JSON list of C-alpha atoms in Angstrom, two decimals:
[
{"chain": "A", "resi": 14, "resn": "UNK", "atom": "CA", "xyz": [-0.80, -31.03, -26.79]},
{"chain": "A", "resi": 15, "resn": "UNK", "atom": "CA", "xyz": [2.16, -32.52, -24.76]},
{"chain": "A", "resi": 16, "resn": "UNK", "atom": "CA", "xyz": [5.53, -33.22, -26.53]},
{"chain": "A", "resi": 17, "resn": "UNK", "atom": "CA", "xyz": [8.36, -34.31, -25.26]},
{"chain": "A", "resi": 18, "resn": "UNK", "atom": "CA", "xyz": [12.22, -34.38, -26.77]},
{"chain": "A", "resi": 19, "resn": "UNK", "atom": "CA", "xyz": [15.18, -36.46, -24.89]},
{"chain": "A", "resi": 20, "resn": "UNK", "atom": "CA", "xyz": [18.66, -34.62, -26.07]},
{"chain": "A", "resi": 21, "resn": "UNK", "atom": "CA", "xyz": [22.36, -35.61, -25.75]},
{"chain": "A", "resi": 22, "resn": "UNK", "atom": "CA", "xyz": [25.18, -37.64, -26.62]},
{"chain": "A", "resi": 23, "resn": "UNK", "atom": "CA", "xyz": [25.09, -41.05, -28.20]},
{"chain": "A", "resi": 24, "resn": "UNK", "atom": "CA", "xyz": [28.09, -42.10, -27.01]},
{"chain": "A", "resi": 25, "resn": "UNK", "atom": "CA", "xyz": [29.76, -42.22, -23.66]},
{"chain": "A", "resi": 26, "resn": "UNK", "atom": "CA", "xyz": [33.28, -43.61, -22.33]},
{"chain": "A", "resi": 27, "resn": "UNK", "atom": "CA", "xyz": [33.12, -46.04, -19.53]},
{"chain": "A", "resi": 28, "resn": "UNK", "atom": "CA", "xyz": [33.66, -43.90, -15.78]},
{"chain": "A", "resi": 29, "resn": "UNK", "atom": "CA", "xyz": [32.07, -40.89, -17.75]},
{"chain": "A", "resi": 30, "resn": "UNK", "atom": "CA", "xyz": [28.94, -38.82, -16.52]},
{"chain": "A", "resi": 31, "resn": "UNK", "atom": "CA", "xyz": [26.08, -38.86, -18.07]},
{"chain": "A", "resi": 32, "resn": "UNK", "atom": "CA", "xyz": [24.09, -35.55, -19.01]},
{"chain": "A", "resi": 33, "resn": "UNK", "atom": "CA", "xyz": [20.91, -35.86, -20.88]},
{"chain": "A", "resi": 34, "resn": "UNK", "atom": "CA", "xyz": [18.00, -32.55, -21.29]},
{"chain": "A", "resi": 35, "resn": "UNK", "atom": "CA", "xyz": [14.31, -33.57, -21.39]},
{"chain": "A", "resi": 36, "resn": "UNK", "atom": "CA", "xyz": [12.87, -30.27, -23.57]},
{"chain": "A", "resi": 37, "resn": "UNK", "atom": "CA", "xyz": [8.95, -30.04, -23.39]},
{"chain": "A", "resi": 38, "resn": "UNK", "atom": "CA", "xyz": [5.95, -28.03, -24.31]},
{"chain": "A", "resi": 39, "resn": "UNK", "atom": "CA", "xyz": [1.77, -28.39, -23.64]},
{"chain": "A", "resi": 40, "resn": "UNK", "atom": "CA", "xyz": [2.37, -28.47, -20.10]},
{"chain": "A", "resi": 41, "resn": "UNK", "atom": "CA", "xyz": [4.67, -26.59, -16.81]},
{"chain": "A", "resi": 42, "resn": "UNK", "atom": "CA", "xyz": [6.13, -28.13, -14.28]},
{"chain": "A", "resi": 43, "resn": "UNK", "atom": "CA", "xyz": [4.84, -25.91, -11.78]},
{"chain": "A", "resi": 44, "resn": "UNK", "atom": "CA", "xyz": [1.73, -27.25, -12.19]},
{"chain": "A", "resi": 45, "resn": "UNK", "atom": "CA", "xyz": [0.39, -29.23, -9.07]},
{"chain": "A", "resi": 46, "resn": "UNK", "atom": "CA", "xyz": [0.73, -33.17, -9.71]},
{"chain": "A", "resi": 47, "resn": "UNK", "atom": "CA", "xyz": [2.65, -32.73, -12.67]},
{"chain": "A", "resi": 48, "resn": "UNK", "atom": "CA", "xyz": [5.93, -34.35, -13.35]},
{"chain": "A", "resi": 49, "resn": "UNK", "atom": "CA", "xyz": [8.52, -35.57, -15.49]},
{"chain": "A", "resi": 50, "resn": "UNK", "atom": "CA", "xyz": [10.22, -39.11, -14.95]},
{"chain": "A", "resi": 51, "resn": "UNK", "atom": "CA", "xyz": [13.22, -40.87, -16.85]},
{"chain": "A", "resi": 52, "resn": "UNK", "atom": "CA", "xyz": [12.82, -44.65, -17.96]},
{"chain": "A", "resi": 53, "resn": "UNK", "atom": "CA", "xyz": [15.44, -46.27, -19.72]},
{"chain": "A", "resi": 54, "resn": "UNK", "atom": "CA", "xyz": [15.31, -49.54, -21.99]},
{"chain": "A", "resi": 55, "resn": "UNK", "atom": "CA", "xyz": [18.37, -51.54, -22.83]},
{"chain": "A", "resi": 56, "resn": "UNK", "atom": "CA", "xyz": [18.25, -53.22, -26.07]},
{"chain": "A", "resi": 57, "resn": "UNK", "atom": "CA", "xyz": [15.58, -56.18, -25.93]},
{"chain": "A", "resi": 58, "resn": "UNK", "atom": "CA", "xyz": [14.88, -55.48, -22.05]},
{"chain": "A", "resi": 59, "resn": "UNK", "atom": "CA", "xyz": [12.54, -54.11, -19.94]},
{"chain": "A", "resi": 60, "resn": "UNK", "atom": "CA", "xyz": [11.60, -50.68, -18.59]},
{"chain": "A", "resi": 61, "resn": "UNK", "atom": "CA", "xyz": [13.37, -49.06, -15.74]},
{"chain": "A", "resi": 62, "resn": "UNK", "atom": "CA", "xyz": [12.13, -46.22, -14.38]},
{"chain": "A", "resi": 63, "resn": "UNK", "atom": "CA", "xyz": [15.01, -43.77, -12.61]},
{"chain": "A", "resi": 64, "resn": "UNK", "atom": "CA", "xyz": [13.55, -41.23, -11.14]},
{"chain": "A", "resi": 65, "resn": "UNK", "atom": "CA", "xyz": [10.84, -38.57, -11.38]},
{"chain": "A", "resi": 66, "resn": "UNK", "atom": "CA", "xyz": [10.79, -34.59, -10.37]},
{"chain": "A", "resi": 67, "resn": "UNK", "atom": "CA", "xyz": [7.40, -33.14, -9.35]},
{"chain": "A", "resi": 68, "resn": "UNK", "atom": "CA", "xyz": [5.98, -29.61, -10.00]},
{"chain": "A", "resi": 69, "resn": "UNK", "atom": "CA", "xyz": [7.22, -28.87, -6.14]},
{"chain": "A", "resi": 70, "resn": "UNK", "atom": "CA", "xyz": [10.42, -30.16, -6.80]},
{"chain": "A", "resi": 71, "resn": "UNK", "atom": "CA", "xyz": [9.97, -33.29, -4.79]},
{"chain": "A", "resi": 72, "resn": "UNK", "atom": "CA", "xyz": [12.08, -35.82, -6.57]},
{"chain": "A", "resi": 73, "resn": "UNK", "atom": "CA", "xyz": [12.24, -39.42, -6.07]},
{"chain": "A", "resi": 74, "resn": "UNK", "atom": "CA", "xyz": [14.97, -41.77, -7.33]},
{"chain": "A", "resi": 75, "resn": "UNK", "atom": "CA", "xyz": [14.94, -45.78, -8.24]},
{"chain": "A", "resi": 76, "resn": "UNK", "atom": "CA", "xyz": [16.95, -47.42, -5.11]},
{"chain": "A", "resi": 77, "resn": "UNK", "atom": "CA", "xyz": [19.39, -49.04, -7.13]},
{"chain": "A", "resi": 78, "resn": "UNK", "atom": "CA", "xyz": [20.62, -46.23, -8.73]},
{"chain": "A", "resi": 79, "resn": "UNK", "atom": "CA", "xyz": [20.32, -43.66, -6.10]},
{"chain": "A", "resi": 80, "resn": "UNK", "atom": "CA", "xyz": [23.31, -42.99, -5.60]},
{"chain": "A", "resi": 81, "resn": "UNK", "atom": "CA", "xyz": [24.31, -42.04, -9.41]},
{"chain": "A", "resi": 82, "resn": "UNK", "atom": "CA", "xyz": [21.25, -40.15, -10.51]},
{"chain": "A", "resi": 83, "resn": "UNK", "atom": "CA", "xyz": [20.35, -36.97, -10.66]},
{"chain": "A", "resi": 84, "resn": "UNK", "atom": "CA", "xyz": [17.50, -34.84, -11.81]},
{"chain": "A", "resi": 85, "resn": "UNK", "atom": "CA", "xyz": [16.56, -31.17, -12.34]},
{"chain": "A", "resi": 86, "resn": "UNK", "atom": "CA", "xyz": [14.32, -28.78, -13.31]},
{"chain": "A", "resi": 87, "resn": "UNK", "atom": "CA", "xyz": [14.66, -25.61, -15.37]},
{"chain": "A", "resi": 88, "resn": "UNK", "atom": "CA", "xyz": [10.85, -24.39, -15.32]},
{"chain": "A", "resi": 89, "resn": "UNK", "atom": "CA", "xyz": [11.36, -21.52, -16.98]},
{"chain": "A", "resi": 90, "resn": "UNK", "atom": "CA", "xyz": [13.01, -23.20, -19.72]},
{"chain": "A", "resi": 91, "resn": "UNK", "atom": "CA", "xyz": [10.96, -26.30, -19.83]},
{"chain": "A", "resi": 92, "resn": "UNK", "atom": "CA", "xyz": [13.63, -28.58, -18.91]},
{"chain": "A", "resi": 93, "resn": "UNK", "atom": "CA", "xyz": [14.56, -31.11, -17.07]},
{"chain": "A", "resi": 94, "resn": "UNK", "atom": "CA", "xyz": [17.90, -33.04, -16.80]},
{"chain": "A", "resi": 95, "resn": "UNK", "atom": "CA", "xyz": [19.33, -35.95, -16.03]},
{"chain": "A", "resi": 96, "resn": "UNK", "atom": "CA", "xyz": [22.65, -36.52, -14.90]},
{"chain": "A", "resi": 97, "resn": "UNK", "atom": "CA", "xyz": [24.03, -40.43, -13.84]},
{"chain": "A", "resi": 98, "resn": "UNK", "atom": "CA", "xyz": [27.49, -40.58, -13.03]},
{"chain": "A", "resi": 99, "resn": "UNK", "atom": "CA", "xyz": [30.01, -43.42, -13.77]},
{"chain": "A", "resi": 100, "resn": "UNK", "atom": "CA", "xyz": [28.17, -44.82, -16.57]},
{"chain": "A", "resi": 101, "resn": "UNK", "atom": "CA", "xyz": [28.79, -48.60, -17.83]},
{"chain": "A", "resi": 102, "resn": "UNK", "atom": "CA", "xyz": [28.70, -50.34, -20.70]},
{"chain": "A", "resi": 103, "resn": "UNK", "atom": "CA", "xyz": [25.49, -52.04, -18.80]},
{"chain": "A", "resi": 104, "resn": "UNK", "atom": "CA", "xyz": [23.78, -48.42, -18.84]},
{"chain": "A", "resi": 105, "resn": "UNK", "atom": "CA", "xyz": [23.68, -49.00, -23.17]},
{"chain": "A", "resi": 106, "resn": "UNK", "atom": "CA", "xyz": [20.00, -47.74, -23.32]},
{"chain": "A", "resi": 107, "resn": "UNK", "atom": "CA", "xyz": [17.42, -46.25, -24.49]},
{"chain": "A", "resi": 108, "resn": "UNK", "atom": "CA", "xyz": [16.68, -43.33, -22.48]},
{"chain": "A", "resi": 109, "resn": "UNK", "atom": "CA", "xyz": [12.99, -42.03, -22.41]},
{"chain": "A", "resi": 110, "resn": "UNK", "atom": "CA", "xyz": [11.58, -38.59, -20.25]},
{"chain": "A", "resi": 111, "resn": "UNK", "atom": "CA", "xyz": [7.96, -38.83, -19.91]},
{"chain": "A", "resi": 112, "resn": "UNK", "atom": "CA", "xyz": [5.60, -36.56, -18.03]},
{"chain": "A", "resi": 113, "resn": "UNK", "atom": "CA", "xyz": [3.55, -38.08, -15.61]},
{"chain": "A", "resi": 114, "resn": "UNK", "atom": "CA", "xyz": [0.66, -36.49, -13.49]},
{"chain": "A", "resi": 115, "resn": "UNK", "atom": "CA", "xyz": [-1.62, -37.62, -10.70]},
{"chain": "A", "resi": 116, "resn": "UNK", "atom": "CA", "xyz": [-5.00, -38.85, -11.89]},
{"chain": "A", "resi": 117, "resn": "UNK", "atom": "CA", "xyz": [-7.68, -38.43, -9.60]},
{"chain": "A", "resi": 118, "resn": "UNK", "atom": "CA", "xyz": [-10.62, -41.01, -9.79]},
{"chain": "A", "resi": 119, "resn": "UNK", "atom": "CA", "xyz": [-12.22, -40.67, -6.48]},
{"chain": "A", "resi": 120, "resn": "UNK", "atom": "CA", "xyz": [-8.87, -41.25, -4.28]},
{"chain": "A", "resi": 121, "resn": "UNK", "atom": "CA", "xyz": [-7.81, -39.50, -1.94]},
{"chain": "A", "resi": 122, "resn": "UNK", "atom": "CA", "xyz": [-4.43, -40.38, -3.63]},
{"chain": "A", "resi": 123, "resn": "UNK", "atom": "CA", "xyz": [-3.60, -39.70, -7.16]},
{"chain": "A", "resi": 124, "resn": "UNK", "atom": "CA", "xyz": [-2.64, -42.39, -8.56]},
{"chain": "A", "resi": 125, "resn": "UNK", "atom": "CA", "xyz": [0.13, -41.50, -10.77]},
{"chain": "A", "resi": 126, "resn": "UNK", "atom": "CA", "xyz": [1.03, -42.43, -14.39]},
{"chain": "A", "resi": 127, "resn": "UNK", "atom": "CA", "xyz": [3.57, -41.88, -18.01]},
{"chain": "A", "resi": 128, "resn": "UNK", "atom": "CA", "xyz": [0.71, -40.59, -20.05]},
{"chain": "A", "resi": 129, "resn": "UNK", "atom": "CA", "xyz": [3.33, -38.82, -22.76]},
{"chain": "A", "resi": 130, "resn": "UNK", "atom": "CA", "xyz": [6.78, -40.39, -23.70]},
{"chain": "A", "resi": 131, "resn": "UNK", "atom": "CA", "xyz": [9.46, -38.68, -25.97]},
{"chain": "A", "resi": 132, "resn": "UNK", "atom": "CA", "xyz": [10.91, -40.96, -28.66]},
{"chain": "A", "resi": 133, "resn": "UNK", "atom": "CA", "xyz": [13.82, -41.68, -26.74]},
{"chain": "A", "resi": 134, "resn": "UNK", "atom": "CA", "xyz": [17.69, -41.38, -27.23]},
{"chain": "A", "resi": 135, "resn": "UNK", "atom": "CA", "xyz": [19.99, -44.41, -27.40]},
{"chain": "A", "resi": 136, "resn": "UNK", "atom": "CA", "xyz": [23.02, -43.62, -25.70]},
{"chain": "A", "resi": 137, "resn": "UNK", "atom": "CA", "xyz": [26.01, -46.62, -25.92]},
{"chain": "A", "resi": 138, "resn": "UNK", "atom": "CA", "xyz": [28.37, -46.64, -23.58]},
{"chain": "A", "resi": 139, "resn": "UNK", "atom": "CA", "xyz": [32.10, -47.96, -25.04]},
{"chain": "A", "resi": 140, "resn": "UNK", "atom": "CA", "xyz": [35.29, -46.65, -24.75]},
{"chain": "B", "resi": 16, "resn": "UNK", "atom": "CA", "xyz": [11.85, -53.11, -2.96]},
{"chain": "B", "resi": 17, "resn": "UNK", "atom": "CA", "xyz": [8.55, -54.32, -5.11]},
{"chain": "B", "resi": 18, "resn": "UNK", "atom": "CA", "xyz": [9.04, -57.09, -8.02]},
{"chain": "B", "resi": 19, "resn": "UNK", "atom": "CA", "xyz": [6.45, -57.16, -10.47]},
{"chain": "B", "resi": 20, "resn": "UNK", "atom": "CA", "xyz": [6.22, -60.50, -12.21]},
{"chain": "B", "resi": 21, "resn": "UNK", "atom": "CA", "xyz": [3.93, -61.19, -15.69]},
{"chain": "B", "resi": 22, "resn": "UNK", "atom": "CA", "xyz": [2.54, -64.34, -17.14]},
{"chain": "B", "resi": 23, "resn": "UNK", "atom": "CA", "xyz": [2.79, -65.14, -19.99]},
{"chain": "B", "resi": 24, "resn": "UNK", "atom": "CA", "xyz": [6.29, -63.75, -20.81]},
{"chain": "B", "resi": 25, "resn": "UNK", "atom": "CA", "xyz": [4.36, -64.34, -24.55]},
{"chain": "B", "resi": 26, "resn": "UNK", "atom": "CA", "xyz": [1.75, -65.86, -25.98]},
{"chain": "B", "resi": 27, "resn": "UNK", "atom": "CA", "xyz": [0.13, -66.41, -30.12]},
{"chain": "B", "resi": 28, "resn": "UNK", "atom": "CA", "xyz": [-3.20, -65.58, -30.44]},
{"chain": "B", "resi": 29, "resn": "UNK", "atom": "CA", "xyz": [-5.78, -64.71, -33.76]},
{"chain": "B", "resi": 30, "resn": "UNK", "atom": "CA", "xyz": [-7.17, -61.71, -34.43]},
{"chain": "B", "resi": 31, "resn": "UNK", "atom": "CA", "xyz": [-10.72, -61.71, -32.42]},
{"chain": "B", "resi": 32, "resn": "UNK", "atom": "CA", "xyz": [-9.53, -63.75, -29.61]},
{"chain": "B", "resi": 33, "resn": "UNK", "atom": "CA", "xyz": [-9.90, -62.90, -25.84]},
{"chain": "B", "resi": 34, "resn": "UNK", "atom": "CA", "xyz": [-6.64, -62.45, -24.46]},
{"chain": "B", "resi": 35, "resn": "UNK", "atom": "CA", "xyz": [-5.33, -61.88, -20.76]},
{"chain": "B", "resi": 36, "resn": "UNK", "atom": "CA", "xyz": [-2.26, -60.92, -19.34]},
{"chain": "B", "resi": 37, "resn": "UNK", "atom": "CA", "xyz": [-1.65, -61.35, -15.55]},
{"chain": "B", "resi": 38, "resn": "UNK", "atom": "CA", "xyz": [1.10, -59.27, -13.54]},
{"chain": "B", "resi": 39, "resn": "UNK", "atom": "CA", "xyz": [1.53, -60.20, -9.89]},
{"chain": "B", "resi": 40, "resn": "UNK", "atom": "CA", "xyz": [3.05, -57.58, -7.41]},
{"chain": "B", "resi": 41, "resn": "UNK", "atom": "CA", "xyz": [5.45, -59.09, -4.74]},
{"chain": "B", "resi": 42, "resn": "UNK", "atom": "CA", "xyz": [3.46, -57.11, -1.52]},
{"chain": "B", "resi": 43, "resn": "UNK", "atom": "CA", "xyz": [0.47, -54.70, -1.81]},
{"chain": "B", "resi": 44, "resn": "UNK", "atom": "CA", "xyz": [0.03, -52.23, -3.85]},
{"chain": "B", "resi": 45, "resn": "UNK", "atom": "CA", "xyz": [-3.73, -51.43, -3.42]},
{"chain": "B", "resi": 46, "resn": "UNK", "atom": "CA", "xyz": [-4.68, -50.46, -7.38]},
{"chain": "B", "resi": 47, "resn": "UNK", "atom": "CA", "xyz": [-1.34, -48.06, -8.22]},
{"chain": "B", "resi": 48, "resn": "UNK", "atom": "CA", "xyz": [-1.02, -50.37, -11.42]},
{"chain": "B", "resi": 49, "resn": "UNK", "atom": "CA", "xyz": [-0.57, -48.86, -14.67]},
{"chain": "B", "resi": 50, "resn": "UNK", "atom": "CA", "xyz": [-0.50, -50.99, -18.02]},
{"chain": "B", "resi": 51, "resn": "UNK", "atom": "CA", "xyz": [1.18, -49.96, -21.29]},
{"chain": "B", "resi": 52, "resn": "UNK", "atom": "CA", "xyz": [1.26, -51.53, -24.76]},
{"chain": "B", "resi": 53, "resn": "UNK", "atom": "CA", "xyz": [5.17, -50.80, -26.89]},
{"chain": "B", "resi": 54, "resn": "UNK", "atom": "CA", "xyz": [5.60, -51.22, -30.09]},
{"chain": "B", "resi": 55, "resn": "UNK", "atom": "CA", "xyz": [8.98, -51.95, -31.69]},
{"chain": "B", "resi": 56, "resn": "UNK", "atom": "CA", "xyz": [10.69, -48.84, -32.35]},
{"chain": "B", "resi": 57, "resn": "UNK", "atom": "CA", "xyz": [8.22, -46.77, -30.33]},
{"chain": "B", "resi": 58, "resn": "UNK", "atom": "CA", "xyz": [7.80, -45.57, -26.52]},
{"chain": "B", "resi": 59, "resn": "UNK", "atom": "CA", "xyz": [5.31, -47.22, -24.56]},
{"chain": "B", "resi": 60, "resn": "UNK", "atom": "CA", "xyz": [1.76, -46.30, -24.73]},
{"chain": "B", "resi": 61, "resn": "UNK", "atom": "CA", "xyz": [-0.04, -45.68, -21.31]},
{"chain": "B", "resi": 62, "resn": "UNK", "atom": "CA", "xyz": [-3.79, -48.05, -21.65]},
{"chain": "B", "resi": 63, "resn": "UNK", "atom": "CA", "xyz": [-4.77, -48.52, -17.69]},
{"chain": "B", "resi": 64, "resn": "UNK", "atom": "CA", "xyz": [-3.86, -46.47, -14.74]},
{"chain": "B", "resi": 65, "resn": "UNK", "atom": "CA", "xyz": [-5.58, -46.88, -11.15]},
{"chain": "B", "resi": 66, "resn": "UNK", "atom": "CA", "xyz": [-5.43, -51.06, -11.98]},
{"chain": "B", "resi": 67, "resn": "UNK", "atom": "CA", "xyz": [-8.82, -50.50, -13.86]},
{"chain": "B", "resi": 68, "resn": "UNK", "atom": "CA", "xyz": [-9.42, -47.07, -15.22]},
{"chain": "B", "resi": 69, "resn": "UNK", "atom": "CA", "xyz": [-8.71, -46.53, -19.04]},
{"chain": "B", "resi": 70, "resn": "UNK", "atom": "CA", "xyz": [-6.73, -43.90, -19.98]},
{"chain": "B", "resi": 71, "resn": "UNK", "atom": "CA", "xyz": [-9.02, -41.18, -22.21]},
{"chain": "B", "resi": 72, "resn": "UNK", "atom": "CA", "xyz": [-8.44, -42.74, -26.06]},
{"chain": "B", "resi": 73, "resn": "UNK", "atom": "CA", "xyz": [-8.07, -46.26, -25.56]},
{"chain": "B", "resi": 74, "resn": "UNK", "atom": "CA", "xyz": [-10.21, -48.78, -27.09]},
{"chain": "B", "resi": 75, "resn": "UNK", "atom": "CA", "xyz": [-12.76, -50.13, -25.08]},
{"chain": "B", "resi": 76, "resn": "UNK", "atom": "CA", "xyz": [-11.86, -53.69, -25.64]},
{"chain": "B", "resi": 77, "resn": "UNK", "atom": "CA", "xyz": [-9.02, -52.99, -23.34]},
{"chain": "B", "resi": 78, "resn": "UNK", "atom": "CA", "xyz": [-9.99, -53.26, -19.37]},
{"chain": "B", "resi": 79, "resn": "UNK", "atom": "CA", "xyz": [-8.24, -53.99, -16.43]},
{"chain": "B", "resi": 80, "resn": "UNK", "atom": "CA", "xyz": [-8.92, -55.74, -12.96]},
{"chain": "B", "resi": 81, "resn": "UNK", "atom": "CA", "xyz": [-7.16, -56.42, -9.54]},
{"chain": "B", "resi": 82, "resn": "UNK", "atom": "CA", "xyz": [-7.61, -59.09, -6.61]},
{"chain": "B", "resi": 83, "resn": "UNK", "atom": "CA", "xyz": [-5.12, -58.46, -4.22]},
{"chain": "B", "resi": 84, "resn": "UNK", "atom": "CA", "xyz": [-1.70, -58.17, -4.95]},
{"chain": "B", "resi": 85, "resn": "UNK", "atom": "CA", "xyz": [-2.53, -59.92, -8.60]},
{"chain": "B", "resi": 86, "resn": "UNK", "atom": "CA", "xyz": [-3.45, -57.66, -11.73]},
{"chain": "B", "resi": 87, "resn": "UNK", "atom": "CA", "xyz": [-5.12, -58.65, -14.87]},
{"chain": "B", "resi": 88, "resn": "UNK", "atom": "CA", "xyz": [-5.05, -56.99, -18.32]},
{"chain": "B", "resi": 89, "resn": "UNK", "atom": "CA", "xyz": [-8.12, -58.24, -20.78]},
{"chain": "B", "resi": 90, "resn": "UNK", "atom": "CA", "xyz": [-8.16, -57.67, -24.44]},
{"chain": "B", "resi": 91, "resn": "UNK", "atom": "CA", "xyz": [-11.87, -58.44, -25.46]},
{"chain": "B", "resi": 92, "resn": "UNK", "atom": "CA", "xyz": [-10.91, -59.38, -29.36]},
{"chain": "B", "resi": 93, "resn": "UNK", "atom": "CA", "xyz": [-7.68, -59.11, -30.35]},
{"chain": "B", "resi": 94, "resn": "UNK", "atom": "CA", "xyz": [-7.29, -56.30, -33.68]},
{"chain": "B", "resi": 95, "resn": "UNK", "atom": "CA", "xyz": [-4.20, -56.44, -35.84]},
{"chain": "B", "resi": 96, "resn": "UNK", "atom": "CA", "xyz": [-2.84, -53.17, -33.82]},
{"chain": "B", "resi": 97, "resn": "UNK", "atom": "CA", "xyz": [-2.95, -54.82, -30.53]},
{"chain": "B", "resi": 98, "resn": "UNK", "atom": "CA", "xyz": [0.52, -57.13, -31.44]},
{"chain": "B", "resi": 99, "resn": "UNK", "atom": "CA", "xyz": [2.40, -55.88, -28.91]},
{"chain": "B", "resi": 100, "resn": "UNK", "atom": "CA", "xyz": [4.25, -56.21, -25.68]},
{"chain": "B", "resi": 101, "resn": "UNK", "atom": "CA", "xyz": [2.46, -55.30, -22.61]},
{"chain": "B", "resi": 102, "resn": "UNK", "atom": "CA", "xyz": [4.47, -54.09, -19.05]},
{"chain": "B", "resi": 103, "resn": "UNK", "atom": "CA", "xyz": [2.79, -53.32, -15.99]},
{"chain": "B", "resi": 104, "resn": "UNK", "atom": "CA", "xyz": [3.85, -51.07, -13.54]},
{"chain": "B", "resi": 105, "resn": "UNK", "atom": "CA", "xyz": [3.66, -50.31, -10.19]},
{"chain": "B", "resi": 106, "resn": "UNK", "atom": "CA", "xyz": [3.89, -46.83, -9.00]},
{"chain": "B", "resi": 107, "resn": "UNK", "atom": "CA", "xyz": [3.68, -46.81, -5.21]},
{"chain": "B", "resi": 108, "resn": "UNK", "atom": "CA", "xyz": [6.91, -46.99, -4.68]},
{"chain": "B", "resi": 109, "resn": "UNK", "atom": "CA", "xyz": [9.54, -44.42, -5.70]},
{"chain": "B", "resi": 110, "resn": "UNK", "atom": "CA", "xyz": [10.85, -47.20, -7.69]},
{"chain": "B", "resi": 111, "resn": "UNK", "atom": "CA", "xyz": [7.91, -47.33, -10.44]},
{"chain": "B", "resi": 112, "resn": "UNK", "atom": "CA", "xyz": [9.17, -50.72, -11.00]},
{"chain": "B", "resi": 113, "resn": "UNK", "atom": "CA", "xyz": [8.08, -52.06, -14.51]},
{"chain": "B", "resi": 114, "resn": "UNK", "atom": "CA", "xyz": [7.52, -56.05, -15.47]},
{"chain": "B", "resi": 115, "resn": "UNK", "atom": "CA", "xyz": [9.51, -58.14, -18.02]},
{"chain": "B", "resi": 116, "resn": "UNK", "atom": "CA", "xyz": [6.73, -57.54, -19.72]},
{"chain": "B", "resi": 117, "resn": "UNK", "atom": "CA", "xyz": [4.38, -59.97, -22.22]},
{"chain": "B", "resi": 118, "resn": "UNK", "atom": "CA", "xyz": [4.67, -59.97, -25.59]},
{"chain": "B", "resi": 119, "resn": "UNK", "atom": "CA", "xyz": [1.32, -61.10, -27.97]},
{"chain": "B", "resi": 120, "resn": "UNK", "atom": "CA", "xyz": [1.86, -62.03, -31.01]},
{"chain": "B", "resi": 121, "resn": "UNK", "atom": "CA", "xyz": [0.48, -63.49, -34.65]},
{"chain": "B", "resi": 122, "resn": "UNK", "atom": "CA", "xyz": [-0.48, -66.98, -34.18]}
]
């Protein structure tokens, strides 16, 4: 079974980094087509996906934050983190890891999806 | 990069109604749709990935369809635990750009 646990501070001051650790079990990262993304949620709002790291440590990052994001991968520990740099009080959000893999239903392609979510961690940002 | 737009933003409806939920992609996407169902206080719930292929554990009454770049979620009748909101999701770009999202509920 697939679990997932987002970690870190609730609070962060405005200009601050950001440093969150996505823990997980029922599944490695060095698996092929396996991944682990980070979606956020600010209160009442949407999704917003910010990146993702794959099992060959391909990583791909939402354009509008690009420049701020970070993620990596601890496979030995069954980690991955996320790290966004001069965070705003905009960034309040819930912050969700989920692991995603590549279905395969007669594409060439995977098509990938979140199939398991953690509960998420609400981080404000204030000073 | 992609915009996913949904209609309805929300709708009522009665237990045992057909419901549908459209989400239109701003340029192709061939079928890398997913659909997920949130409840408050919980993380989303993958239903649909590939536009039209149900993920393993979800109700049948759920399906999903695509003509072009627009994508159609169909509840079949409506059950107390479907009051929800529903997002789409595009994942062929790197973005994985979600919709606003639709919420259904109690009429």
């Amino acid at each position: 079974q697939i679990t997932l646990k987002e970690s870190g501070p609730t609070l962060v001051r405005p200009t601050q980094t950001l440093t969150l650790t996505c823990s997980f079990s029922g599944f490695s990262l060095s698996t092929h087509a396996e991944g682990v993304g980070w979606i956020r949620q600010s209160p009442g709002k949407a999704l917003e996906c910010l990146g993702i790291i794959y099992w060959d440590d391909d990583k791909r990052y939402n354009p509008s934050l690009k420049t701020r994001v970070t993620i990596t991968k601890d496979t030995s520990k069954n980690q991955v983190v996320l790290t966004m740099t001069n965070m705003d009080p905009v960034d309040t959000a819930t912050y969700f890891c989920a692991h995603t893999k590549g279905f395969r239903n007669g594409w060439a392609i995977p098509r990938y999806a979140f199939d398991f979510w953690g509960h998420g961690t609400m981080v404000t940002v204030s000073s | 990069d992609i915009q996913m737009t949904q209609s309805p933003s929300s709708l009522s409806a009665s237990v045992g109604d057909r419901v549908t939920i459209t989400c239109r992609a701003s340029q192709s996407i061939s079928n890398y749709l997913n659909w997920y169902q949130q409840k408050p206080g919980m993380p989303p719930k993958l239903l649909i990935y590939g536009a039209s292929t149900l993920q393993s554990g979800v109700p049948s009454r759920f399906s999903g369809s695509e003509s072009g770049t627009d994508f159609t979620l169909t509840i079949s009748s409506l059950q107390p635990e479907d009051f929800a909101i529903y997002y789409c999701q595009q994942s062929y770009t790197a973005s994985f750009t979600f919709g606003p999202g639709t919420k259904v509920d109690i009429k």
